[in-house]
Structure formats: C-alpha cells, structure tokens
Tab-separated table of C-alpha atoms in Angstrom:
chain	number	residue	atom	x	y	z
A	89	MET	CA	-45.927	51.689	-1.140
A	90	SER	CA	-42.238	51.652	-2.118
A	91	ALA	CA	-40.927	49.317	-4.823
A	92	THR	CA	-39.074	47.330	-2.139
A	93	ARG	CA	-42.219	46.918	-0.045
A	94	GLU	CA	-44.233	45.936	-3.113
A	95	ARG	CA	-41.827	43.079	-3.834
A	96	GLY	CA	-43.281	39.986	-2.255
A	97	ALA	CA	-46.488	41.703	-1.083
A	98	ARG	CA	-48.600	38.897	-2.580
A	99	LEU	CA	-46.513	36.024	-1.195
A	100	PRO	CA	-48.356	35.612	2.162
A	101	ALA	CA	-51.593	35.020	0.244
A	102	LEU	CA	-49.776	32.246	-1.590
A	103	GLY	CA	-48.682	30.540	1.645
A	104	ALA	CA	-45.390	32.221	2.595
A	105	CYS	CA	-45.024	32.523	6.377
A	106	ALA	CA	-42.393	35.260	6.104
A	107	VAL	CA	-41.353	37.709	3.410
A	108	VAL	CA	-38.128	39.521	4.215
A	109	THR	CA	-36.453	41.900	1.779
A	110	SER	CA	-33.200	42.219	3.728
A	111	PRO	CA	-31.396	39.307	5.421
A	112	GLY	CA	-30.370	41.650	8.232
A	113	ASP	CA	-34.059	42.034	9.122
A	114	ALA	CA	-34.718	38.288	9.110
A	115	GLU	CA	-35.083	36.481	12.403
A	116	GLY	CA	-34.657	32.895	11.212
A	117	PRO	CA	-33.712	30.208	11.360
A	118	TYR	CA	-35.067	29.140	7.982
A	119	ASP	CA	-35.052	25.734	6.311
A	120	VAL	CA	-34.744	27.226	2.807
A	121	VAL	CA	-33.425	30.616	1.728
A	122	LEU	CA	-33.597	31.834	-1.880
A	123	GLU	CA	-30.771	34.328	-2.457
A	124	SER	CA	-30.475	36.437	-5.593
A	125	VAL	CA	-28.711	39.567	-4.375
A	126	GLY	CA	-25.131	38.462	-3.696
A	127	GLY	CA	-22.660	40.808	-2.026
A	128	ASP	CA	-23.111	41.002	1.754
A	129	SER	CA	-26.594	39.529	1.460
A	130	LEU	CA	-25.462	35.941	0.844
A	131	PRO	CA	-23.359	35.484	4.040
A	132	ALA	CA	-26.136	37.197	6.052
A	133	ALA	CA	-28.719	34.825	4.572
A	134	LEU	CA	-26.489	31.810	5.198
A	135	ALA	CA	-26.169	32.782	8.867
A	136	ARG	CA	-29.957	32.532	9.217
A	137	LEU	CA	-30.294	28.958	7.985
A	138	ALA	CA	-31.561	26.236	10.290
A	139	PRO	CA	-29.362	23.170	10.852
A	140	GLY	CA	-29.496	21.131	7.655
A	141	GLY	CA	-30.957	24.130	5.810
A	142	LEU	CA	-30.508	24.922	2.140
A	143	LEU	CA	-29.487	28.224	0.584
A	144	VAL	CA	-30.244	28.394	-3.139
A	145	TRP	CA	-28.126	31.063	-4.816
A	146	PHE	CA	-29.526	32.106	-8.175
A	147	GLY	CA	-28.271	35.572	-8.868
A	148	GLN	CA	-26.152	38.550	-8.001
A	149	ALA	CA	-28.503	41.489	-8.552
A	150	SER	CA	-26.338	43.760	-6.408
A	151	ARG	CA	-23.501	43.292	-8.893
A	152	THR	CA	-21.287	43.113	-5.783
A	153	PRO	CA	-18.967	40.107	-5.385
A	154	VAL	CA	-19.717	37.743	-2.521
A	155	ALA	CA	-17.173	37.495	0.275
A	156	LEU	CA	-17.804	34.202	2.037
A	157	ASP	CA	-15.204	33.108	4.560
A	158	PHE	CA	-14.764	29.342	4.526
A	159	PHE	CA	-14.278	29.198	8.311
A	160	ASP	CA	-17.327	31.374	8.986
A	161	PHE	CA	-19.348	28.768	7.112
A	162	PHE	CA	-18.403	26.209	9.795
A	163	LYS	CA	-19.512	28.582	12.570
A	164	GLY	CA	-22.984	28.605	11.019
A	165	PRO	CA	-25.695	25.952	11.092
A	166	ALA	CA	-24.638	22.292	11.075
A	167	ARG	CA	-25.039	20.467	7.754
A	168	ALA	CA	-26.099	23.653	5.935
A	169	ARG	CA	-25.867	23.472	2.142
A	170	ILE	CA	-25.428	25.982	-0.627
A	171	ALA	CA	-26.718	25.124	-4.079
A	172	HIS	CA	-26.757	27.255	-7.187
A	173	PHE	CA	-29.398	27.522	-9.842
A	174	ASP	CA	-28.216	28.555	-13.285
A	175	TYR	CA	-30.721	28.839	-16.107
A	176	THR	CA	-28.095	29.874	-18.657
A	177	ARG	CA	-26.426	26.503	-19.176
A	178	ALA	CA	-26.232	25.728	-22.872
A	179	ASP	CA	-26.559	21.967	-22.320
A	180	THR	CA	-29.964	22.280	-20.635
A	181	THR	CA	-33.346	22.592	-22.317
A	182	TYR	CA	-36.300	24.196	-20.618
A	183	ALA	CA	-38.949	23.129	-23.114
A	184	ASP	CA	-40.720	20.805	-20.655
A	185	ASP	CA	-40.624	23.418	-17.880
A	186	LEU	CA	-41.986	26.107	-20.189
A	187	ALA	CA	-44.728	23.779	-21.439
A	188	THR	CA	-45.720	23.127	-17.810
A	189	LEU	CA	-45.906	26.859	-17.095
A	190	VAL	CA	-48.036	27.464	-20.197
A	191	ARG	CA	-50.348	24.614	-19.196
A	192	LEU	CA	-50.725	25.987	-15.648
A	193	VAL	CA	-51.491	29.513	-16.887
A	194	ALA	CA	-53.954	28.224	-19.506
A	195	GLY	CA	-55.668	26.127	-16.833
A	196	GLY	CA	-55.998	29.084	-14.466
A	197	ARG	CA	-53.756	27.496	-11.831
A	198	LEU	CA	-50.880	29.974	-12.227
A	199	HIS	CA	-51.433	33.716	-12.331
A	200	PRO	CA	-48.250	35.491	-13.409
A	201	GLU	CA	-47.941	39.185	-12.731
A	202	ILE	CA	-47.471	40.933	-16.071
A	203	GLY	CA	-45.664	44.245	-15.709
A	204	SER	CA	-44.888	45.000	-19.345
A	205	VAL	CA	-46.216	43.889	-22.747
A	206	ARG	CA	-44.303	45.080	-25.820
A	207	ASP	CA	-43.509	44.011	-29.355
A	208	TRP	CA	-40.467	41.735	-29.709
A	209	SER	CA	-38.737	44.476	-31.725
A	210	ARG	CA	-38.392	46.329	-28.390
A	211	THR	CA	-36.486	43.464	-26.761
A	212	GLY	CA	-33.466	45.668	-26.004
A	213	ASP	CA	-35.650	48.205	-24.202
A	214	VAL	CA	-37.407	45.471	-22.240
A	215	VAL	CA	-34.127	43.900	-21.137
A	216	ALA	CA	-32.817	47.321	-20.073
A	217	ASP	CA	-36.005	47.932	-18.071
A	218	LEU	CA	-35.764	44.514	-16.401
A	219	ARG	CA	-32.119	45.070	-15.456
A	220	ALA	CA	-32.946	48.512	-14.063
A	221	ARG	CA	-35.896	47.027	-12.131
A	222	ARG	CA	-38.428	49.251	-13.848
A	223	VAL	CA	-40.746	46.284	-14.483
A	224	ARG	CA	-42.710	44.784	-11.629
A	225	GLY	CA	-43.501	41.200	-12.477
A	226	ASN	CA	-42.922	39.592	-15.853
A	227	ALA	CA	-42.281	41.124	-19.241
A	228	VAL	CA	-44.070	39.706	-22.268
A	229	LEU	CA	-42.801	40.123	-25.841
A	230	THR	CA	-45.433	39.813	-28.552
A	231	VAL	CA	-44.796	38.566	-32.070
A	232	GLY	CA	-46.840	39.568	-35.102
C-alpha cells in the first residue's frame, strides 16, 4: 500500500463516510472539508462544499501559495465559509486541550498512532522526518 493510500485508511472504522486524498477525486458536496495542502487543493476543495458548508484551512503542506479568485468564490456554494485554524498563536494556551488528550489516551478512549519514539535530544531529526513525511502517525519525544 502506498503512503498516500495508507493515509486515512483507518478513518472509515472511526465513522468517516468518505476519505479522499485528492479534492479532484472527491464527488461532494460536503458539509465540512478539512484542508491542509494549500496550492490548487484549496480552491478544488472549496468547490465541493455543500451550501452553507465550512472549509477549515489549517496548513499548506504543498508549500505552494493558494490562488483563490474572489469572484470564483461567489460561483461556488451559497453561504460557504472558510475558517482557519492556527495552533501557533502566542496568545493561546493549549494546556487544557493537551490535558484532555492525555486523559482520553490514559482512559483507553483515544488510540493515537505512534510512528516514531526518540529521545528529546533528537528533536531536530524528528522535526525533519515529520516535515519530509517519513513518520506515519505521531512522533513521541522521551525525556530522561
């Protein structure tokens, strides 16, 4: 199975009705689209929203700028919305969210996929591997 096909392979078991790795292959319309690629992917994803749908843009993994024509947006679904999610804001704390995740994992209700476990001294290597998509799932840094 290719890396692209592996991405999202477990999502149907978790309740997803469709897992599409390329917006051009999506039939739509969809009420919610999570978009993390950018480039040509974002306008293609936007075009597949249902009326009143929401596109959540949370990344630009393609490293390609998005070209979104303002007037094309109005040709798309009525009342569609684009929202962004940015976890890098300095004025936001994620302590409560992280505590919730830890509690869910400890209680056996959340089963994260761990693709790499390394000592924190290898943080640079881990980040490089994540950026290059050599880690499937989450990376864990150990201390001590």
